[in-house]
């Protein structure tokens, strides 16, 4: 909530610099015996999903996740672990749609293949709107869809960052539906991190299916090329000849 | 939250019809000894303000109310009664601005007389954004202003119904500020009504300053003319020669 | 919350009477296609566990369940489904302890076999008190233990009904630990029932392991004898020759 | 919530020592222009009341405060400022009972003069139990009373520290009434302090009626003598010849 937040890697040098100075007060120690490095290095983006879901009561509710990039997929895994009722998702990349199902989505729609995306969600949910919609893509079309997918009195979580302003029919889309919209960003220091560690160390959420490749750090160019094919999710790079 | 809500006076005949049939299940009985008719008849719109404020924690927080129509003014009275810290409001009609002060606003800005409305609010609040902003006007400009007035991590309540879609910079206005937006409409049956009755019967909130005239029912044309001058708020009409 | 509640089977005739008159307003319809009778008939006590757990945030937290009777076992199943972190339980009947493990408890202690029950729980939780303790047994000793098992700032849910008043060191056990104690009873009409139906119809919680026998209604004496052995949990009785 | 909390004045030297070393991290700066010293020095115990009330929703609810020592009186002042509906209190010292009325209590009972204290509260509240009961005295009798004063589904806040264990009929007093009990102690760093400062600097709560005398520091013996008469609440001692 700090109005003067500086993000490592955005507002000052981050993981792509040769050397980084990090304030001691923001260093988080991991217990290697409980959290292997290939999982520990996923905590930063996973924490975004932990924070986004922490604003909502998920147990027993019908949940939609729009956008199956890494944080969307993390959200699916958390929602499943926390007792989501029906869990539906959308994307347009078949590789990601398969990962969504593997992580617990009951059904996933390809938004390029249906005309009326909200209607698909409502139909899959026995004709009623969904309780919570997580918008994780930042696509303007998905933001519009979110308000059509959610039920009256439901919750929309906005996480994906759109490139341009959106035009929203506030009367019909929000007020007459009595919606609550939570726009989330970042994490809570340190509440989110305690939950994150707990979920990973105790296996409540298993992130391994999202690691689609592990390579030596020197092969970083190969890693980026893999990501550009759309046939990858998270790639672990191991420095100095480290092995799993 | 009901998706098939029918509103008396909107979806079926209401108070302007000669005769009205009302389902017994939605009749609310008032105790005349505790709640005089001129206050009892204000419960309907006052209930909107009770519901709008019930979604927020007001005690000790800095609060803005945009738009000083009757429901905006009710909101000011409730916020003051519930322990609001600094309480600021806006409108463009001097008569309403005076009522806002009488009901407890610390300061009221005329939006036609300042260039940068959000800057006025922040300045009045010692340089920081406000904790809760109630948008009660439905003006597109006020909806934009609301996101500039609220502090990081604060709450915006959307109640005023805009006539056209709004263009919103979701990234800058909502996500990077970690806002929660509650769009509210109607009331909760019967939770809101119990609170409404309690507040009025026990004098926690005094609505009398909002009754700017009391007339016999036959003088309804005079009442509407008064409202059109902008120099009136709520006018009580007494049927059948009833007297206070 | 009603102060004049009448419970079917307690305050007026219930399931053991030859004929029962039930007010139409409290009849709950089940959809046989989605909820087979042997699960549907477990909804009444299962609803107690749904209500007891609905007062708490379970996801990612360390949870203790004291007492593995049917409602305690239901609570274990719900806590596991809703993302409990470490999930520990206690009882003194080996048959029930086995069921607790089958439903998801990480470890179960026999209270007759350890001297210091709170110490066992804390040790199993890496040396720290547990976030939420559900006291489901009604045993005075377990109520005392609950306040020793919970961490500072944690939650104790009291559901089991003790036969006699308890002596509690309010200063040491409650105030200096900043505890919140929720004493729960019954259900919320109808919120609890909607959640109950959803959890069962969608398989979020599977109650089958708790059905330890299915018999024709005529064999009710055999059923009661089984319960008295302590080697049974819930027994389904089928009337009129009905078959699964 | 810290399990290793050290309280200044309890676990290490406090305000009665000649010299005190205070960790820089726990020093709170006051703005003398906004908060005069005689109010600033009341923040420590006032913060207890702010924290105790922060756990409850007070607006429009019927509230009881048992015990009108300084923190009980602070609680009355806060409840009134935050929109309490009916506000009732108890004590056995007439001087304190008068202060309670001055700070906003609607009625105050002398517990030495009525046989059935809970019955008095319920009668004053039109025959129904109260929504929130703050037990601020630590008297075992008042703790028992608290469970009889609160309505079904209500909240009891335990703050007063009893000298001996209490015997509580958990079945009748807690479980069948669906109560929530919050045992509170200390404050939240720094959330409580921000609220405390805001309430005092902006005059939401006025603590002056509780300052029953102001004396030079040298007259501390006179101050203690005044407290022992029971005819004093808070006494401000001014060091080094300071004047208001």
mmCIF file with all atom_site columns, N, CA and C in Angstrom, chain D residues 76-130:
data_model
loop_
_atom_site.group_PDB
_atom_site.id
_atom_site.type_symbol
_atom_site.label_atom_id
_atom_site.label_alt_id
_atom_site.label_comp_id
_atom_site.label_asym_id
_atom_site.label_entity_id
_atom_site.label_seq_id
_atom_site.pdbx_PDB_ins_code
_atom_site.Cartn_x
_atom_site.Cartn_y
_atom_site.Cartn_z
_atom_site.occupancy
_atom_site.B_iso_or_equiv
_atom_site.pdbx_formal_charge
_atom_site.auth_seq_id
_atom_site.auth_comp_id
_atom_site.auth_asym_id
_atom_site.auth_atom_id
_atom_site.pdbx_PDB_model_num
ATOM 1   N N  . UNK D 1 76  ? -16.563 3.748  26.576 1.00 0.00 ? 76  UNK D N  1
ATOM 2   C CA . UNK D 1 76  ? -17.853 4.437  26.446 1.00 0.00 ? 76  UNK D CA 1
ATOM 3   C C  . UNK D 1 76  ? -17.732 5.614  25.483 1.00 0.00 ? 76  UNK D C  1
ATOM 4   N N  . UNK D 1 77  ? -16.663 6.396  25.630 1.00 0.00 ? 77  UNK D N  1
ATOM 5   C CA . UNK D 1 77  ? -16.484 7.571  24.767 1.00 0.00 ? 77  UNK D CA 1
ATOM 6   C C  . UNK D 1 77  ? -16.344 7.146  23.302 1.00 0.00 ? 77  UNK D C  1
ATOM 7   N N  . UNK D 1 78  ? -15.596 6.067  23.060 1.00 0.00 ? 78  UNK D N  1
ATOM 8   C CA . UNK D 1 78  ? -15.411 5.606  21.682 1.00 0.00 ? 78  UNK D CA 1
ATOM 9   C C  . UNK D 1 78  ? -16.721 5.057  21.118 1.00 0.00 ? 78  UNK D C  1
ATOM 10  N N  . UNK D 1 79  ? -17.420 4.267  21.899 1.00 0.00 ? 79  UNK D N  1
ATOM 11  C CA . UNK D 1 79  ? -18.678 3.683  21.416 1.00 0.00 ? 79  UNK D CA 1
ATOM 12  C C  . UNK D 1 79  ? -19.663 4.779  21.044 1.00 0.00 ? 79  UNK D C  1
ATOM 13  N N  . UNK D 1 80  ? -19.735 5.823  21.861 1.00 0.00 ? 80  UNK D N  1
ATOM 14  C CA . UNK D 1 80  ? -20.635 6.930  21.543 1.00 0.00 ? 80  UNK D CA 1
ATOM 15  C C  . UNK D 1 80  ? -20.204 7.609  20.251 1.00 0.00 ? 80  UNK D C  1
ATOM 16  N N  . UNK D 1 81  ? -18.897 7.829  20.098 1.00 0.00 ? 81  UNK D N  1
ATOM 17  C CA . UNK D 1 81  ? -18.396 8.518  18.899 1.00 0.00 ? 81  UNK D CA 1
ATOM 18  C C  . UNK D 1 81  ? -18.578 7.684  17.640 1.00 0.00 ? 81  UNK D C  1
ATOM 19  N N  . UNK D 1 82  ? -18.616 6.353  17.789 1.00 0.00 ? 82  UNK D N  1
ATOM 20  C CA . UNK D 1 82  ? -18.690 5.475  16.619 1.00 0.00 ? 82  UNK D CA 1
ATOM 21  C C  . UNK D 1 82  ? -20.121 5.058  16.312 1.00 0.00 ? 82  UNK D C  1
ATOM 22  N N  . UNK D 1 83  ? -21.105 5.742  16.900 1.00 0.00 ? 83  UNK D N  1
ATOM 23  C CA . UNK D 1 83  ? -22.483 5.498  16.491 1.00 0.00 ? 83  UNK D CA 1
ATOM 24  C C  . UNK D 1 83  ? -23.201 4.392  17.239 1.00 0.00 ? 83  UNK D C  1
ATOM 25  N N  . UNK D 1 84  ? -22.793 4.097  18.470 1.00 0.00 ? 84  UNK D N  1
ATOM 26  C CA . UNK D 1 84  ? -23.508 3.103  19.253 1.00 0.00 ? 84  UNK D CA 1
ATOM 27  C C  . UNK D 1 84  ? -24.989 3.465  19.321 1.00 0.00 ? 84  UNK D C  1
ATOM 28  N N  . UNK D 1 85  ? -25.838 2.432  19.337 1.00 0.00 ? 85  UNK D N  1
ATOM 29  C CA . UNK D 1 85  ? -27.259 2.682  19.541 1.00 0.00 ? 85  UNK D CA 1
ATOM 30  C C  . UNK D 1 85  ? -27.455 2.955  21.031 1.00 0.00 ? 85  UNK D C  1
ATOM 31  N N  . UNK D 1 86  ? -28.103 2.022  21.750 1.00 0.00 ? 86  UNK D N  1
ATOM 32  C CA . UNK D 1 86  ? -28.235 2.225  23.197 1.00 0.00 ? 86  UNK D CA 1
ATOM 33  C C  . UNK D 1 86  ? -26.908 1.843  23.862 1.00 0.00 ? 86  UNK D C  1
ATOM 34  N N  . UNK D 1 87  ? -26.482 2.656  24.804 1.00 0.00 ? 87  UNK D N  1
ATOM 35  C CA . UNK D 1 87  ? -25.172 2.490  25.441 1.00 0.00 ? 87  UNK D CA 1
ATOM 36  C C  . UNK D 1 87  ? -25.364 2.477  26.961 1.00 0.00 ? 87  UNK D C  1
ATOM 37  N N  . UNK D 1 88  ? -25.170 1.294  27.556 1.00 0.00 ? 88  UNK D N  1
ATOM 38  C CA . UNK D 1 88  ? -25.437 1.112  28.982 1.00 0.00 ? 88  UNK D CA 1
ATOM 39  C C  . UNK D 1 88  ? -24.159 0.694  29.696 1.00 0.00 ? 88  UNK D C  1
ATOM 40  N N  . UNK D 1 89  ? -24.048 1.053  30.986 1.00 0.00 ? 89  UNK D N  1
ATOM 41  C CA . UNK D 1 89  ? -22.814 0.745  31.706 1.00 0.00 ? 89  UNK D CA 1
ATOM 42  C C  . UNK D 1 89  ? -23.102 0.355  33.145 1.00 0.00 ? 89  UNK D C  1
ATOM 43  N N  . UNK D 1 90  ? -22.092 -0.198 33.814 1.00 0.00 ? 90  UNK D N  1
ATOM 44  C CA . UNK D 1 90  ? -22.234 -0.562 35.227 1.00 0.00 ? 90  UNK D CA 1
ATOM 45  C C  . UNK D 1 90  ? -20.946 -0.264 35.981 1.00 0.00 ? 90  UNK D C  1
ATOM 46  N N  . UNK D 1 91  ? -21.086 0.033  37.259 1.00 0.00 ? 91  UNK D N  1
ATOM 47  C CA . UNK D 1 91  ? -19.961 0.181  38.184 1.00 0.00 ? 91  UNK D CA 1
ATOM 48  C C  . UNK D 1 91  ? -20.569 0.209  39.588 1.00 0.00 ? 91  UNK D C  1
ATOM 49  N N  . UNK D 1 92  ? -19.728 0.426  40.594 1.00 0.00 ? 92  UNK D N  1
ATOM 50  C CA . UNK D 1 92  ? -20.300 0.542  41.933 1.00 0.00 ? 92  UNK D CA 1
ATOM 51  C C  . UNK D 1 92  ? -19.811 1.809  42.646 1.00 0.00 ? 92  UNK D C  1
ATOM 52  N N  . UNK D 1 93  ? -19.035 2.657  41.921 1.00 0.00 ? 93  UNK D N  1
ATOM 53  C CA . UNK D 1 93  ? -18.549 3.915  42.495 1.00 0.00 ? 93  UNK D CA 1
ATOM 54  C C  . UNK D 1 93  ? -19.332 5.075  41.856 1.00 0.00 ? 93  UNK D C  1
ATOM 55  N N  . UNK D 1 94  ? -20.120 5.798  42.671 1.00 0.00 ? 94  UNK D N  1
ATOM 56  C CA . UNK D 1 94  ? -20.950 6.877  42.108 1.00 0.00 ? 94  UNK D CA 1
ATOM 57  C C  . UNK D 1 94  ? -20.164 7.893  41.284 1.00 0.00 ? 94  UNK D C  1
ATOM 58  N N  . UNK D 1 95  ? -18.938 8.224  41.702 1.00 0.00 ? 95  UNK D N  1
ATOM 59  C CA . UNK D 1 95  ? -18.144 9.215  40.969 1.00 0.00 ? 95  UNK D CA 1
ATOM 60  C C  . UNK D 1 95  ? -17.893 8.748  39.528 1.00 0.00 ? 95  UNK D C  1
ATOM 61  N N  . UNK D 1 96  ? -17.553 7.472  39.409 1.00 0.00 ? 96  UNK D N  1
ATOM 62  C CA . UNK D 1 96  ? -17.314 6.924  38.073 1.00 0.00 ? 96  UNK D CA 1
ATOM 63  C C  . UNK D 1 96  ? -18.600 6.823  37.264 1.00 0.00 ? 96  UNK D C  1
ATOM 64  N N  . UNK D 1 97  ? -19.690 6.483  37.924 1.00 0.00 ? 97  UNK D N  1
ATOM 65  C CA . UNK D 1 97  ? -20.964 6.378  37.226 1.00 0.00 ? 97  UNK D CA 1
ATOM 66  C C  . UNK D 1 97  ? -21.357 7.719  36.610 1.00 0.00 ? 97  UNK D C  1
ATOM 67  N N  . UNK D 1 98  ? -21.056 8.803  37.351 1.00 0.00 ? 98  UNK D N  1
ATOM 68  C CA . UNK D 1 98  ? -21.350 10.134 36.808 1.00 0.00 ? 98  UNK D CA 1
ATOM 69  C C  . UNK D 1 98  ? -20.507 10.428 35.568 1.00 0.00 ? 98  UNK D C  1
ATOM 70  N N  . UNK D 1 99  ? -19.218 10.048 35.640 1.00 0.00 ? 99  UNK D N  1
ATOM 71  C CA . UNK D 1 99  ? -18.351 10.256 34.478 1.00 0.00 ? 99  UNK D CA 1
ATOM 72  C C  . UNK D 1 99  ? -18.865 9.469  33.274 1.00 0.00 ? 99  UNK D C  1
ATOM 73  N N  . UNK D 1 100 ? -19.334 8.255  33.525 1.00 0.00 ? 100 UNK D N  1
ATOM 74  C CA . UNK D 1 100 ? -19.847 7.427  32.427 1.00 0.00 ? 100 UNK D CA 1
ATOM 75  C C  . UNK D 1 100 ? -20.991 8.140  31.711 1.00 0.00 ? 100 UNK D C  1
ATOM 76  N N  . UNK D 1 101 ? -21.873 8.756  32.493 1.00 0.00 ? 101 UNK D N  1
ATOM 77  C CA . UNK D 1 101 ? -22.988 9.483  31.868 1.00 0.00 ? 101 UNK D CA 1
ATOM 78  C C  . UNK D 1 101 ? -22.473 10.692 31.091 1.00 0.00 ? 101 UNK D C  1
ATOM 79  N N  . UNK D 1 102 ? -21.485 11.383 31.678 1.00 0.00 ? 102 UNK D N  1
ATOM 80  C CA . UNK D 1 102 ? -20.951 12.562 31.011 1.00 0.00 ? 102 UNK D CA 1
ATOM 81  C C  . UNK D 1 102 ? -20.315 12.199 29.657 1.00 0.00 ? 102 UNK D C  1
ATOM 82  N N  . UNK D 1 103 ? -19.732 10.988 29.583 1.00 0.00 ? 103 UNK D N  1
ATOM 83  C CA . UNK D 1 103 ? -19.067 10.573 28.346 1.00 0.00 ? 103 UNK D CA 1
ATOM 84  C C  . UNK D 1 103 ? -20.024 9.965  27.332 1.00 0.00 ? 103 UNK D C  1
ATOM 85  N N  . UNK D 1 104 ? -21.288 9.798  27.717 1.00 0.00 ? 104 UNK D N  1
ATOM 86  C CA . UNK D 1 104 ? -22.247 9.361  26.700 1.00 0.00 ? 104 UNK D CA 1
ATOM 87  C C  . UNK D 1 104 ? -23.096 8.153  27.035 1.00 0.00 ? 104 UNK D C  1
ATOM 88  N N  . UNK D 1 105 ? -22.915 7.530  28.201 1.00 0.00 ? 105 UNK D N  1
ATOM 89  C CA . UNK D 1 105 ? -23.765 6.383  28.537 1.00 0.00 ? 105 UNK D CA 1
ATOM 90  C C  . UNK D 1 105 ? -25.210 6.852  28.724 1.00 0.00 ? 105 UNK D C  1
ATOM 91  N N  . UNK D 1 106 ? -26.165 6.069  28.175 1.00 0.00 ? 106 UNK D N  1
ATOM 92  C CA . UNK D 1 106 ? -27.580 6.428  28.314 1.00 0.00 ? 106 UNK D CA 1
ATOM 93  C C  . UNK D 1 106 ? -28.074 6.173  29.731 1.00 0.00 ? 106 UNK D C  1
ATOM 94  N N  . UNK D 1 107 ? -27.564 5.122  30.356 1.00 0.00 ? 107 UNK D N  1
ATOM 95  C CA . UNK D 1 107 ? -27.949 4.812  31.734 1.00 0.00 ? 107 UNK D CA 1
ATOM 96  C C  . UNK D 1 107 ? -26.827 3.971  32.329 1.00 0.00 ? 107 UNK D C  1
ATOM 97  N N  . UNK D 1 108 ? -26.654 4.100  33.662 1.00 0.00 ? 108 UNK D N  1
ATOM 98  C CA . UNK D 1 108 ? -25.585 3.369  34.356 1.00 0.00 ? 108 UNK D CA 1
ATOM 99  C C  . UNK D 1 108 ? -26.179 2.750  35.616 1.00 0.00 ? 108 UNK D C  1
ATOM 100 N N  . UNK D 1 109 ? -25.893 1.458  35.825 1.00 0.00 ? 109 UNK D N  1
ATOM 101 C CA . UNK D 1 109 ? -26.435 0.781  36.997 1.00 0.00 ? 109 UNK D CA 1
ATOM 102 C C  . UNK D 1 109 ? -25.354 0.631  38.070 1.00 0.00 ? 109 UNK D C  1
ATOM 103 N N  . UNK D 1 110 ? -25.758 0.786  39.334 1.00 0.00 ? 110 UNK D N  1
ATOM 104 C CA . UNK D 1 110 ? -24.862 0.506  40.447 1.00 0.00 ? 110 UNK D CA 1
ATOM 105 C C  . UNK D 1 110 ? -25.053 -0.974 40.811 1.00 0.00 ? 110 UNK D C  1
ATOM 106 N N  . UNK D 1 111 ? -24.027 -1.787 40.552 1.00 0.00 ? 111 UNK D N  1
ATOM 107 C CA . UNK D 1 111 ? -24.185 -3.240 40.718 1.00 0.00 ? 111 UNK D CA 1
ATOM 108 C C  . UNK D 1 111 ? -24.403 -3.637 42.179 1.00 0.00 ? 111 UNK D C  1
ATOM 109 N N  . UNK D 1 112 ? -24.118 -2.718 43.103 1.00 0.00 ? 112 UNK D N  1
ATOM 110 C CA . UNK D 1 112 ? -24.379 -3.031 44.513 1.00 0.00 ? 112 UNK D CA 1
ATOM 111 C C  . UNK D 1 112 ? -25.844 -2.804 44.883 1.00 0.00 ? 112 UNK D C  1
ATOM 112 N N  . UNK D 1 113 ? -26.607 -2.212 43.978 1.00 0.00 ? 113 UNK D N  1
ATOM 113 C CA . UNK D 1 113 ? -27.971 -1.819 44.329 1.00 0.00 ? 113 UNK D CA 1
ATOM 114 C C  . UNK D 1 113 ? -29.053 -2.607 43.621 1.00 0.00 ? 113 UNK D C  1
ATOM 115 N N  . UNK D 1 114 ? -28.673 -3.504 42.708 1.00 0.00 ? 114 UNK D N  1
ATOM 116 C CA . UNK D 1 114 ? -29.693 -4.347 42.073 1.00 0.00 ? 114 UNK D CA 1
ATOM 117 C C  . UNK D 1 114 ? -29.318 -5.807 42.275 1.00 0.00 ? 114 UNK D C  1
ATOM 118 N N  . UNK D 1 115 ? -30.338 -6.671 42.366 1.00 0.00 ? 115 UNK D N  1
ATOM 119 C CA . UNK D 1 115 ? -30.073 -8.090 42.578 1.00 0.00 ? 115 UNK D CA 1
ATOM 120 C C  . UNK D 1 115 ? -29.659 -8.780 41.288 1.00 0.00 ? 115 UNK D C  1
ATOM 121 N N  . UNK D 1 116 ? -30.367 -8.447 40.196 1.00 0.00 ? 116 UNK D N  1
ATOM 122 C CA . UNK D 1 116 ? -30.164 -9.164 38.937 1.00 0.00 ? 116 UNK D CA 1
ATOM 123 C C  . UNK D 1 116 ? -29.653 -8.182 37.887 1.00 0.00 ? 116 UNK D C  1
ATOM 124 N N  . UNK D 1 117 ? -28.331 -8.070 37.798 1.00 0.00 ? 117 UNK D N  1
ATOM 125 C CA . UNK D 1 117 ? -27.723 -7.092 36.891 1.00 0.00 ? 117 UNK D CA 1
ATOM 126 C C  . UNK D 1 117 ? -28.077 -7.374 35.432 1.00 0.00 ? 117 UNK D C  1
ATOM 127 N N  . UNK D 1 118 ? -27.944 -8.638 34.937 1.00 0.00 ? 118 UNK D N  1
ATOM 128 C CA . UNK D 1 118 ? -28.320 -8.871 33.537 1.00 0.00 ? 118 UNK D CA 1
ATOM 129 C C  . UNK D 1 118 ? -29.761 -8.446 33.244 1.00 0.00 ? 118 UNK D C  1
ATOM 130 N N  . UNK D 1 119 ? -30.673 -8.707 34.192 1.00 0.00 ? 119 UNK D N  1
ATOM 131 C CA . UNK D 1 119 ? -32.073 -8.328 33.966 1.00 0.00 ? 119 UNK D CA 1
ATOM 132 C C  . UNK D 1 119 ? -32.206 -6.812 33.797 1.00 0.00 ? 119 UNK D C  1
ATOM 133 N N  . UNK D 1 120 ? -31.416 -6.042 34.555 1.00 0.00 ? 120 UNK D N  1
ATOM 134 C CA . UNK D 1 120 ? -31.469 -4.581 34.404 1.00 0.00 ? 120 UNK D CA 1
ATOM 135 C C  . UNK D 1 120 ? -31.080 -4.161 32.992 1.00 0.00 ? 120 UNK D C  1
ATOM 136 N N  . UNK D 1 121 ? -29.984 -4.739 32.487 1.00 0.00 ? 121 UNK D N  1
ATOM 137 C CA . UNK D 1 121 ? -29.533 -4.375 31.138 1.00 0.00 ? 121 UNK D CA 1
ATOM 138 C C  . UNK D 1 121 ? -30.582 -4.720 30.088 1.00 0.00 ? 121 UNK D C  1
ATOM 139 N N  . UNK D 1 122 ? -31.131 -5.930 30.176 1.00 0.00 ? 122 UNK D N  1
ATOM 140 C CA . UNK D 1 122 ? -32.091 -6.376 29.167 1.00 0.00 ? 122 UNK D CA 1
ATOM 141 C C  . UNK D 1 122 ? -33.355 -5.514 29.224 1.00 0.00 ? 122 UNK D C  1
ATOM 142 N N  . UNK D 1 123 ? -33.786 -5.176 30.439 1.00 0.00 ? 123 UNK D N  1
ATOM 143 C CA . UNK D 1 123 ? -34.977 -4.345 30.586 1.00 0.00 ? 123 UNK D CA 1
ATOM 144 C C  . UNK D 1 123 ? -34.750 -2.961 29.961 1.00 0.00 ? 123 UNK D C  1
ATOM 145 N N  . UNK D 1 124 ? -33.582 -2.384 30.206 1.00 0.00 ? 124 UNK D N  1
ATOM 146 C CA . UNK D 1 124 ? -33.259 -1.074 29.631 1.00 0.00 ? 124 UNK D CA 1
ATOM 147 C C  . UNK D 1 124 ? -33.185 -1.118 28.111 1.00 0.00 ? 124 UNK D C  1
ATOM 148 N N  . UNK D 1 125 ? -32.963 -2.329 27.569 1.00 0.00 ? 125 UNK D N  1
ATOM 149 C CA . UNK D 1 125 ? -32.838 -2.470 26.113 1.00 0.00 ? 125 UNK D CA 1
ATOM 150 C C  . UNK D 1 125 ? -34.122 -3.032 25.497 1.00 0.00 ? 125 UNK D C  1
ATOM 151 N N  . UNK D 1 126 ? -35.271 -2.696 26.091 1.00 0.00 ? 126 UNK D N  1
ATOM 152 C CA . UNK D 1 126 ? -36.579 -3.095 25.563 1.00 0.00 ? 126 UNK D CA 1
ATOM 153 C C  . UNK D 1 126 ? -36.768 -4.605 25.538 1.00 0.00 ? 126 UNK D C  1
ATOM 154 N N  . UNK D 1 127 ? -36.146 -5.294 26.484 1.00 0.00 ? 127 UNK D N  1
ATOM 155 C CA . UNK D 1 127 ? -36.417 -6.719 26.630 1.00 0.00 ? 127 UNK D CA 1
ATOM 156 C C  . UNK D 1 127 ? -35.536 -7.655 25.824 1.00 0.00 ? 127 UNK D C  1
ATOM 157 N N  . UNK D 1 128 ? -34.572 -7.099 25.087 1.00 0.00 ? 128 UNK D N  1
ATOM 158 C CA . UNK D 1 128 ? -33.689 -7.995 24.328 1.00 0.00 ? 128 UNK D CA 1
ATOM 159 C C  . UNK D 1 128 ? -32.236 -7.838 24.794 1.00 0.00 ? 128 UNK D C  1
ATOM 160 N N  . UNK D 1 129 ? -31.460 -8.905 24.629 1.00 0.00 ? 129 UNK D N  1
ATOM 161 C CA . UNK D 1 129 ? -30.061 -8.871 25.010 1.00 0.00 ? 129 UNK D CA 1
ATOM 162 C C  . UNK D 1 129 ? -29.286 -7.849 24.183 1.00 0.00 ? 129 UNK D C  1
ATOM 163 N N  . UNK D 1 130 ? -28.113 -7.483 24.670 1.00 0.00 ? 130 UNK D N  1
ATOM 164 C CA . UNK D 1 130 ? -27.323 -6.448 23.978 1.00 0.00 ? 130 UNK D CA 1
ATOM 165 C C  . UNK D 1 130 ? -26.402 -7.075 22.933 1.00 0.00 ? 130 UNK D C  1
#
